[in-house]
Coordinates of N, CA and C in Angstrom, one line a residue:
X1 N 44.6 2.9 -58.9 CA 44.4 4.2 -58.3 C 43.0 4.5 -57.9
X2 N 42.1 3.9 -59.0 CA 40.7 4.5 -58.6 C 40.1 3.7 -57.4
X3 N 40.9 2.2 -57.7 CA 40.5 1.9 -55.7 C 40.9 3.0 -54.6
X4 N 42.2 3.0 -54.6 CA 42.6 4.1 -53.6 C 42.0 4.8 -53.5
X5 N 41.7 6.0 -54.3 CA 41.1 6.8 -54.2 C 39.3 6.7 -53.6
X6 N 38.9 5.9 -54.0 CA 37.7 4.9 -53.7 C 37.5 5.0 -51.9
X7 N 38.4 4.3 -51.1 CA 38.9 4.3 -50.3 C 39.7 5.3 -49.0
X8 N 40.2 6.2 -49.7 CA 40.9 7.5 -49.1 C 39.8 8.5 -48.8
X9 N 38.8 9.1 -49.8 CA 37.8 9.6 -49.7 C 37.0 9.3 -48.9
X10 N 37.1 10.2 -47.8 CA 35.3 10.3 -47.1 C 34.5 11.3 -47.3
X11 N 33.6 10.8 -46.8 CA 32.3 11.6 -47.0 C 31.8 11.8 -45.6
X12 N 31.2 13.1 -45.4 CA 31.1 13.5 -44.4 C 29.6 13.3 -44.2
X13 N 29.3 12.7 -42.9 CA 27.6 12.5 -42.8 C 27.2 13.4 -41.7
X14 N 26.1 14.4 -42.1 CA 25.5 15.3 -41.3 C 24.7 14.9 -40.3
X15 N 25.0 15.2 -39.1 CA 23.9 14.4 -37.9 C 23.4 15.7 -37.5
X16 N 22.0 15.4 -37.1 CA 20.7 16.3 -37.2 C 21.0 16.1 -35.3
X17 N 22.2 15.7 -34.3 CA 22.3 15.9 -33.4 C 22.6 17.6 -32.5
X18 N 22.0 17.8 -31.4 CA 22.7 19.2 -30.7 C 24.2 19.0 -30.5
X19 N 24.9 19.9 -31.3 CA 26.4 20.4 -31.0 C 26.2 21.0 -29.1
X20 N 26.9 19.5 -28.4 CA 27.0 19.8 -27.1 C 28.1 20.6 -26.5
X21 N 29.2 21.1 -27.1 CA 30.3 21.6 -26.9 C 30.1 22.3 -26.8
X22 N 29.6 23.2 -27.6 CA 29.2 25.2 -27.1 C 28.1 25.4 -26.2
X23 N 26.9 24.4 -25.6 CA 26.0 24.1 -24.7 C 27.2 24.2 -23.3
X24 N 28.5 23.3 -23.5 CA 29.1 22.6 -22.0 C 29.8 24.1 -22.1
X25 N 30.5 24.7 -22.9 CA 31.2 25.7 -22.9 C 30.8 26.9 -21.8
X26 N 29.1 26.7 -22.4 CA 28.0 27.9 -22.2 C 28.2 27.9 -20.8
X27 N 27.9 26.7 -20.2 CA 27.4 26.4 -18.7 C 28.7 26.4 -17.8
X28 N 30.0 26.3 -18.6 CA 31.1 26.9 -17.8 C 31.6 28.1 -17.3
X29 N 31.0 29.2 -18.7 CA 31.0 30.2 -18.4 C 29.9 31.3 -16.9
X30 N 29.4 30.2 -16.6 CA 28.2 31.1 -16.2 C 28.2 31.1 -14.8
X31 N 27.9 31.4 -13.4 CA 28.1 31.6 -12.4 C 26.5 30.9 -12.0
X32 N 27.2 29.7 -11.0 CA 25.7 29.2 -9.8 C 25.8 29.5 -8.9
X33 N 24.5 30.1 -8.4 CA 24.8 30.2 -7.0 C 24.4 28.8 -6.2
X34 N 25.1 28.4 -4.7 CA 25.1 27.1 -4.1 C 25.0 27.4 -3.1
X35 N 25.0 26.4 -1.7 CA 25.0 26.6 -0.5 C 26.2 27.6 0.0
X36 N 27.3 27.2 -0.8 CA 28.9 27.6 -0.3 C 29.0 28.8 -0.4
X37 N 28.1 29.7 -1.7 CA 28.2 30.7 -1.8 C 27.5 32.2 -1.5
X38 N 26.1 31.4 -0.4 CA 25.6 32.5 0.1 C 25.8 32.8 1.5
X39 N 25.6 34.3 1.9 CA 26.0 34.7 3.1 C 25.9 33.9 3.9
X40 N 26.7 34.0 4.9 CA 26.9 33.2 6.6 C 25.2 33.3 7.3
X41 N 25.0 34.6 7.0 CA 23.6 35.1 7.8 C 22.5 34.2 7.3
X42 N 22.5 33.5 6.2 CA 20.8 32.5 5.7 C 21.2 31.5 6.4
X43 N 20.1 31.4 7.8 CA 20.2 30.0 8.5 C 19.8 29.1 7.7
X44 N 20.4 27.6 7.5 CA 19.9 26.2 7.2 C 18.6 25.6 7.7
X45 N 17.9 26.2 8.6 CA 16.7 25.9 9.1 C 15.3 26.9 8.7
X46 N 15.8 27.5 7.9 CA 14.8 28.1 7.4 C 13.6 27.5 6.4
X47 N 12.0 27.9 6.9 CA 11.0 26.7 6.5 C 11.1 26.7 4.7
X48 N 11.2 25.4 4.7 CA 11.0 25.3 2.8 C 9.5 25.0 2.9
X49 N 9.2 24.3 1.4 CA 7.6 24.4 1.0 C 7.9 22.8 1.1
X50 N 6.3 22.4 1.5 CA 6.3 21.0 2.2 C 5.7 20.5 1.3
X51 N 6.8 19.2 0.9 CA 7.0 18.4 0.1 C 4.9 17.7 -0.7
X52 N 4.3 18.0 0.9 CA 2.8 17.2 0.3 C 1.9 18.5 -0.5
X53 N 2.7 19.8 -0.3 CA 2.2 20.9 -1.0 C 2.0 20.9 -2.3
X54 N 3.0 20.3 -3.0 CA 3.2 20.2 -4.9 C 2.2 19.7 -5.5
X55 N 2.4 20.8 -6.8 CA 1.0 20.7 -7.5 C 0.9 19.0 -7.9
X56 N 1.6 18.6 -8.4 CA 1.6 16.8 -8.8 C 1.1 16.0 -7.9
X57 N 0.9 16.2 -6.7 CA 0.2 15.4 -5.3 C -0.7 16.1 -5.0
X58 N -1.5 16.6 -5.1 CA -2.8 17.6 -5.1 C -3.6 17.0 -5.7
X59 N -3.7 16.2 -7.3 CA -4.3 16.0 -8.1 C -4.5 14.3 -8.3
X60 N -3.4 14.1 -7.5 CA -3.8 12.3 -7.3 C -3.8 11.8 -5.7
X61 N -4.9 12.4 -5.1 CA -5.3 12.1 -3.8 C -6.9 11.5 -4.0
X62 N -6.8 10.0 -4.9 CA -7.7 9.4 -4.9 C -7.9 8.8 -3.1
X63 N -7.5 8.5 -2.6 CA -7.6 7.4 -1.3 C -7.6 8.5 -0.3
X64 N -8.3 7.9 0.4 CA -9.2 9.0 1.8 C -8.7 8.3 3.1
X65 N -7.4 8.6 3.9 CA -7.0 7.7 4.7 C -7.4 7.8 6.4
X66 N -8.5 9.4 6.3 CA -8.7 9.3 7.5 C -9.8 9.0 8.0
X67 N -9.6 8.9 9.6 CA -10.5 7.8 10.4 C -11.7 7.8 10.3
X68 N -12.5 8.9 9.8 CA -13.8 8.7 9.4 C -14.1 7.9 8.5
X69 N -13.0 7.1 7.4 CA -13.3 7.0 6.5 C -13.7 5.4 6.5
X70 N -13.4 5.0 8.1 CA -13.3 3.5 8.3 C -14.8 3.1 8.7
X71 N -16.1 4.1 9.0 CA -16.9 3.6 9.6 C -17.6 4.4 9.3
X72 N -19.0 3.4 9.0 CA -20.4 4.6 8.7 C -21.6 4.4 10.0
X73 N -22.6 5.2 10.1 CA -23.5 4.8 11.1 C -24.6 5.0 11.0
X74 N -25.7 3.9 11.3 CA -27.0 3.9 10.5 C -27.9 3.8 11.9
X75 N -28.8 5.2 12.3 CA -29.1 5.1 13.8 C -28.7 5.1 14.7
X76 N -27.5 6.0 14.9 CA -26.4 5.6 16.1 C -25.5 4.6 16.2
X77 N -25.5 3.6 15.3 CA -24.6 2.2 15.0 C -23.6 2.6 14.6
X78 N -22.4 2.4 15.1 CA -21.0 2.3 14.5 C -20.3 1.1 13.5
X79 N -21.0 1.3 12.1 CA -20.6 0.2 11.5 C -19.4 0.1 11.0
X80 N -18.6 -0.7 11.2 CA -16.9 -0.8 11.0 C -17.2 -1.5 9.4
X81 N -16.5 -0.9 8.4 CA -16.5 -1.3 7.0 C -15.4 -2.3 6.6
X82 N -15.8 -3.1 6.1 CA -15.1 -4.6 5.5 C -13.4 -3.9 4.7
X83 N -12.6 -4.7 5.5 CA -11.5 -4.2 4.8 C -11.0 -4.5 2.8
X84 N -10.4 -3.8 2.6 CA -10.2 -4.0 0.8 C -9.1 -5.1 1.2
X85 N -9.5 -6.3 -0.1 CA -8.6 -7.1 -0.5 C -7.3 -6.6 -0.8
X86 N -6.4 -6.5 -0.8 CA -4.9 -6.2 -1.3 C -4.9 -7.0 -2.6
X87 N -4.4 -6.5 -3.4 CA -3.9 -6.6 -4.7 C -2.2 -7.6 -5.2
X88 N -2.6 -8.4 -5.7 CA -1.0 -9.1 -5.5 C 0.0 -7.8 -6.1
X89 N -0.1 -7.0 -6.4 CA 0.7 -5.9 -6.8 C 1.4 -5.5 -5.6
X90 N 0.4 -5.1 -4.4 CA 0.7 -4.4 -3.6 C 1.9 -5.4 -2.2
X91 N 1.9 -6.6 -3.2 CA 2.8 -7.4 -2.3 C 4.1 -7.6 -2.6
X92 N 5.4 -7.1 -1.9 CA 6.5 -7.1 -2.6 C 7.3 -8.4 -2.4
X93 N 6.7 -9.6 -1.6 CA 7.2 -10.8 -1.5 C 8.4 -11.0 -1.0
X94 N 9.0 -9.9 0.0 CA 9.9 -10.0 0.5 C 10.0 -10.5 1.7
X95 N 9.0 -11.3 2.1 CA 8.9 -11.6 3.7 C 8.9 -10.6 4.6
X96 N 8.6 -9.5 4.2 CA 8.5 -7.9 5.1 C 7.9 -8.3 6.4
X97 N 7.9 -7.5 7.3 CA 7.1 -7.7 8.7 C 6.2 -7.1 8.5
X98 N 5.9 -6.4 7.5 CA 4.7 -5.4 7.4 C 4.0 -5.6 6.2
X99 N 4.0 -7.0 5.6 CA 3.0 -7.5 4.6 C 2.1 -7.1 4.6
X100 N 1.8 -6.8 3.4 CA 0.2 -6.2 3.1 C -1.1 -7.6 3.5
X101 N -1.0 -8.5 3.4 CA -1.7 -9.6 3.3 C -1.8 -9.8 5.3
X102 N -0.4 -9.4 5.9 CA -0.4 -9.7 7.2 C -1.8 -8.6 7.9
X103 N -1.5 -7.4 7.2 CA -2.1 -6.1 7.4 C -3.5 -6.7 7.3
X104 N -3.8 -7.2 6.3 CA -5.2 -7.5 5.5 C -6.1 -8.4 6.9
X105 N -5.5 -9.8 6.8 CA -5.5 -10.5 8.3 C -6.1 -10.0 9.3
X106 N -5.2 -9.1 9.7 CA -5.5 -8.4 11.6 C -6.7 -7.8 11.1
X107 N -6.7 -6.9 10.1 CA -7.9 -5.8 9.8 C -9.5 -6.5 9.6
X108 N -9.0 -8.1 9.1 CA -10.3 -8.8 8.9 C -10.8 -9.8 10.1
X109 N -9.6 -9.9 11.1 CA -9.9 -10.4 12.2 C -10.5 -9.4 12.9
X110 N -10.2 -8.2 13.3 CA -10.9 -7.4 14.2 C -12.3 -6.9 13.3
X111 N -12.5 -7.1 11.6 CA -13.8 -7.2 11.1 C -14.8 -8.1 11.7
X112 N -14.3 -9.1 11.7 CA -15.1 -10.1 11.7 C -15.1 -10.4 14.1
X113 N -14.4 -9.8 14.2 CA -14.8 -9.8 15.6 C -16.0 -8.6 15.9
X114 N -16.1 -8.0 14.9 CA -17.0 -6.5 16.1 C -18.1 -6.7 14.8
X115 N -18.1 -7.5 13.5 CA -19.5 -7.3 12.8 C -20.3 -8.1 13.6
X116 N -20.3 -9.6 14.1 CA -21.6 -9.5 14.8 C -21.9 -8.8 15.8
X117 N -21.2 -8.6 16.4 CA -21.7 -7.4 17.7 C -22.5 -6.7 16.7
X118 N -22.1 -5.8 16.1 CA -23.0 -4.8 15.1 C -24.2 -5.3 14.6
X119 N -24.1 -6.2 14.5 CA -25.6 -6.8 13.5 C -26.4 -7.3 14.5
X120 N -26.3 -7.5 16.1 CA -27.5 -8.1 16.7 C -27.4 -6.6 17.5
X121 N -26.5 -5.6 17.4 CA -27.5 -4.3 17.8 C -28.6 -3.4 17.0
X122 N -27.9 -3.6 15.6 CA -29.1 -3.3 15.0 C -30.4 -4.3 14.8
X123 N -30.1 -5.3 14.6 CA -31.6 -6.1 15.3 C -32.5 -5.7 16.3
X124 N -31.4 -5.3 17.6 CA -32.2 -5.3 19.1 C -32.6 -3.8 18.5
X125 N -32.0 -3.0 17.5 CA -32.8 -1.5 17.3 C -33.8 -1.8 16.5
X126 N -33.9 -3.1 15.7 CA -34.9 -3.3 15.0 C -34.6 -2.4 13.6
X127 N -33.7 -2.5 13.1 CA -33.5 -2.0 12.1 C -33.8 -3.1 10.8
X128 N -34.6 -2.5 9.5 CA -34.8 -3.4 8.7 C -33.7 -3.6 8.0
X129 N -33.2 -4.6 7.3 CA -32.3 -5.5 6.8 C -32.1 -4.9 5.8
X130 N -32.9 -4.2 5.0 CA -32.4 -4.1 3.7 C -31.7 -2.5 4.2
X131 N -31.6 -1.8 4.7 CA -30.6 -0.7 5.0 C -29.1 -1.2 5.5
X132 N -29.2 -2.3 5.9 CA -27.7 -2.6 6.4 C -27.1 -2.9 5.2
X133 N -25.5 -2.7 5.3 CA -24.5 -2.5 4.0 C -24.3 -4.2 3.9
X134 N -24.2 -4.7 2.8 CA -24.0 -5.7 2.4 C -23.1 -6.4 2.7
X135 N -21.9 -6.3 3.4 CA -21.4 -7.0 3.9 C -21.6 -7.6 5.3
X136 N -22.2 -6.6 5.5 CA -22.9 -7.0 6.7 C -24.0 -8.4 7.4
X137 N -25.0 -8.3 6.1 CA -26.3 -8.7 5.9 C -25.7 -10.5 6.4
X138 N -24.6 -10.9 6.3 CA -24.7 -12.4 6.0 C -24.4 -12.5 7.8
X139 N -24.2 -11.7 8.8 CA -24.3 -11.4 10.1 C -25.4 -11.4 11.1
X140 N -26.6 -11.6 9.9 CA -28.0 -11.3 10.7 C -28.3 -12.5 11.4
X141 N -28.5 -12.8 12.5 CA -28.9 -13.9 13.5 C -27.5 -14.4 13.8
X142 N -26.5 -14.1 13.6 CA -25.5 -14.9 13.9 C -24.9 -14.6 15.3
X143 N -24.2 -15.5 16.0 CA -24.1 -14.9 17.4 C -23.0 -13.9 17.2
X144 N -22.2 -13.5 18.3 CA -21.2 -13.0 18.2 C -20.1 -13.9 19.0
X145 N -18.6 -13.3 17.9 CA -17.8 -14.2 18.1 C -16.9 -14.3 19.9
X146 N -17.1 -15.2 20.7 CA -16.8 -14.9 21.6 C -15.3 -14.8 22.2
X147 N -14.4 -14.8 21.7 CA -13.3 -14.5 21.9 C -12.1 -14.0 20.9
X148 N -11.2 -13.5 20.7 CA -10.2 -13.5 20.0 C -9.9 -14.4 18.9
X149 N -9.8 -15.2 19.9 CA -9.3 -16.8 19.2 C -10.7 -17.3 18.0
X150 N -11.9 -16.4 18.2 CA -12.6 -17.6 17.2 C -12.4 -16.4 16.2
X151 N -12.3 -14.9 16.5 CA -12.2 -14.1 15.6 C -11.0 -14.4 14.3
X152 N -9.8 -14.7 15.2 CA -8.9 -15.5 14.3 C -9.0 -16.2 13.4
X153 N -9.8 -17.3 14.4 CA -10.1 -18.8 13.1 C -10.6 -18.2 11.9
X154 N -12.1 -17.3 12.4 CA -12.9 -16.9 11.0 C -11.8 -15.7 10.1
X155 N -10.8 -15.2 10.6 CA -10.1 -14.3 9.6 C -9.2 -15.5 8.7
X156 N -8.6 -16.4 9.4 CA -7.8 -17.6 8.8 C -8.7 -18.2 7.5
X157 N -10.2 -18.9 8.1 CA -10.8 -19.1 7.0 C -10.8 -18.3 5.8
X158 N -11.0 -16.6 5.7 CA -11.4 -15.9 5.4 C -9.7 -15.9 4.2
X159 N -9.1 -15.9 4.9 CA -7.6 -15.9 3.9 C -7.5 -17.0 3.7
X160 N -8.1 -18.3 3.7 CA -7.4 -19.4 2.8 C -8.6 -18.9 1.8
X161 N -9.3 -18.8 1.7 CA -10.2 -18.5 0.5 C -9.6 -17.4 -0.3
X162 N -8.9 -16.2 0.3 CA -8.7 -15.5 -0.4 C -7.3 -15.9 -1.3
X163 N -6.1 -17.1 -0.2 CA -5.3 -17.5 -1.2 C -5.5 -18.5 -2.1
X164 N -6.9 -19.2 -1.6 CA -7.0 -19.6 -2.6 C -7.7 -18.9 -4.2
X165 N -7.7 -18.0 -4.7 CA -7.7 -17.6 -5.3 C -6.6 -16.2 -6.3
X166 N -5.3 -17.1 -6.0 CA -4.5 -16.2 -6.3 C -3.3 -16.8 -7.0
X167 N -2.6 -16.7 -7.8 CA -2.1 -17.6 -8.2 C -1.0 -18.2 -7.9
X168 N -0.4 -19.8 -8.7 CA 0.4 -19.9 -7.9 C 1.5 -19.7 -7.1
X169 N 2.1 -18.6 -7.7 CA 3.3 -18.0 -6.9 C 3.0 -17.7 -6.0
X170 N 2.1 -16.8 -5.5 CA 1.9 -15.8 -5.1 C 1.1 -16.8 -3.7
X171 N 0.4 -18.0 -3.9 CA -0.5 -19.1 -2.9 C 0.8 -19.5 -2.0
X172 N 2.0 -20.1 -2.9 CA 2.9 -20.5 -2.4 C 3.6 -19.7 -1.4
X173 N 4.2 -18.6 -2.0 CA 4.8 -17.7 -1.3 C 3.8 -17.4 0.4
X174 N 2.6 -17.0 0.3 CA 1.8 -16.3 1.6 C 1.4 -17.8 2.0
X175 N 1.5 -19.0 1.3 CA 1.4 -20.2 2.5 C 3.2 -20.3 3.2
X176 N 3.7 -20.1 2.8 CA 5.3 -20.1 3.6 C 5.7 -19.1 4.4
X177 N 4.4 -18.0 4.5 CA 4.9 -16.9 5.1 C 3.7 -17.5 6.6
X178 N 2.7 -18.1 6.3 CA 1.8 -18.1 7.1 C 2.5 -19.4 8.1
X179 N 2.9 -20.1 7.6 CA 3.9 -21.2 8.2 C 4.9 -20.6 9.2
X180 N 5.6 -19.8 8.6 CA 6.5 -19.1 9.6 C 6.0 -18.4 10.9
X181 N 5.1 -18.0 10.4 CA 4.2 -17.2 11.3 C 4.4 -18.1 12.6
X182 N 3.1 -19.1 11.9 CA 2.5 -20.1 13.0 C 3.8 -20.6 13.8
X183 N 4.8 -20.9 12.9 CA 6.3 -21.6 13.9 C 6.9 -20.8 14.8
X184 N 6.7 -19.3 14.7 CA 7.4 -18.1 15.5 C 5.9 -18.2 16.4
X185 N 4.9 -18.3 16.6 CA 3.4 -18.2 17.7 C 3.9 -19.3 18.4
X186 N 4.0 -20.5 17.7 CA 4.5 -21.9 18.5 C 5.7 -21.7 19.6
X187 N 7.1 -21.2 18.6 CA 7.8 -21.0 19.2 C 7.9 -19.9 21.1
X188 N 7.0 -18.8 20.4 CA 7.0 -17.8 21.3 C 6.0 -18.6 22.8
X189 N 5.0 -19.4 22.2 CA 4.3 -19.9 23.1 C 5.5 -20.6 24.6
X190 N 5.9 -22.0 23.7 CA 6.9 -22.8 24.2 C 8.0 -22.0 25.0
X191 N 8.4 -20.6 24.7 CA 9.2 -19.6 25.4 C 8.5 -19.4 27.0
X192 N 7.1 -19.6 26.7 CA 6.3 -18.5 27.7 C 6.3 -19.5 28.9
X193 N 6.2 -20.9 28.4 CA 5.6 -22.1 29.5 C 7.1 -22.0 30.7

């Protein structure tokens, strides 16, 4: 018997949880108001508060995206500023059309197309060397690049260095994306002839 008993007996265990039953109770009892339920007369086009207004986006506006923020000018020189490396973070390796790394590319091709222009005008202004911005400086005497095509080459160089420093997923991945590229330029070419 003292098994049974042993056995038949529970004990009740107090949980330090919220009693949700009188909470769901609560919220049945109570009236919302919804779309369905206010007058016919409140048009649906009426202006709400814009979404870039909220206090939480106000406070993390580190990055400065506008156009001034691409160029500084030393004597009337329009110096175009070296684009930022991308971050393998910022790459979602989906083969996107809008790869950050493709982005990166164009931005350092047309870098590298208009810095020497820039650096043999401030020469011809005679500007001393040590005020020009450092990325600049390795531009001094150098010609400029004369066409598209060499602007290219030097942005291509410019990214195999930069894949080569990245690891190897990530080398792999943007060498099979740069392949494709080149097979879709090939292709488009052979289209044109």
């Amino acid at each position: 018997m003292r098994i049974l008993r042993q056995f038949t007996t529970t004990t009740r265990i107090e949980r330090s949880g919220r009693n949700l039953n009188s909470l769901w109770s609560k919220l049945q009892r109570e009236d919302f108001d919804s779309i369905s339920t206010e007058p016919s007369t409140v048009s649906f086009q009426t202006p709400t508060t814009n979404p870039t207004d909220l206090s939480h986006d106000k406070e993390d506006k580190s990055v400065d995206t506008t156009p001034s923020n691409a160029y500084i000018y030393i004597e009337g020189v329009r110096i175009p500023k070296k684009p930022s490396q991308p971050s393998p973070e910022e790459c979602c390796m989906s083969g996107c059309v809008n790869c950050t790394y493709d982005i990166y590319a164009d931005d350092l091709a047309s870098y590298l197309s208009a810095a020497p222009k820039t650096a043999s005008e401030l020469e011809a202004k005679g500007i001393d060397i040590s005020r020009w911005p450092a990325d600049l400086k390795g531009f001094a005497g150098a010609k400029a690049a004369t066409s598209q095509a060499d602007a290219e080459i030097e942005a291509e160089k410019a990214a195999d260095k930069l894949v080569s420093d990245l690891d190897p997923t990530m080398r792999a991945f943007l060498e099979m994306e740069r392949n494709l590229k080149k097979k879709k330029k090939q292709v488009e070419r052979e289209q044109k002839k």
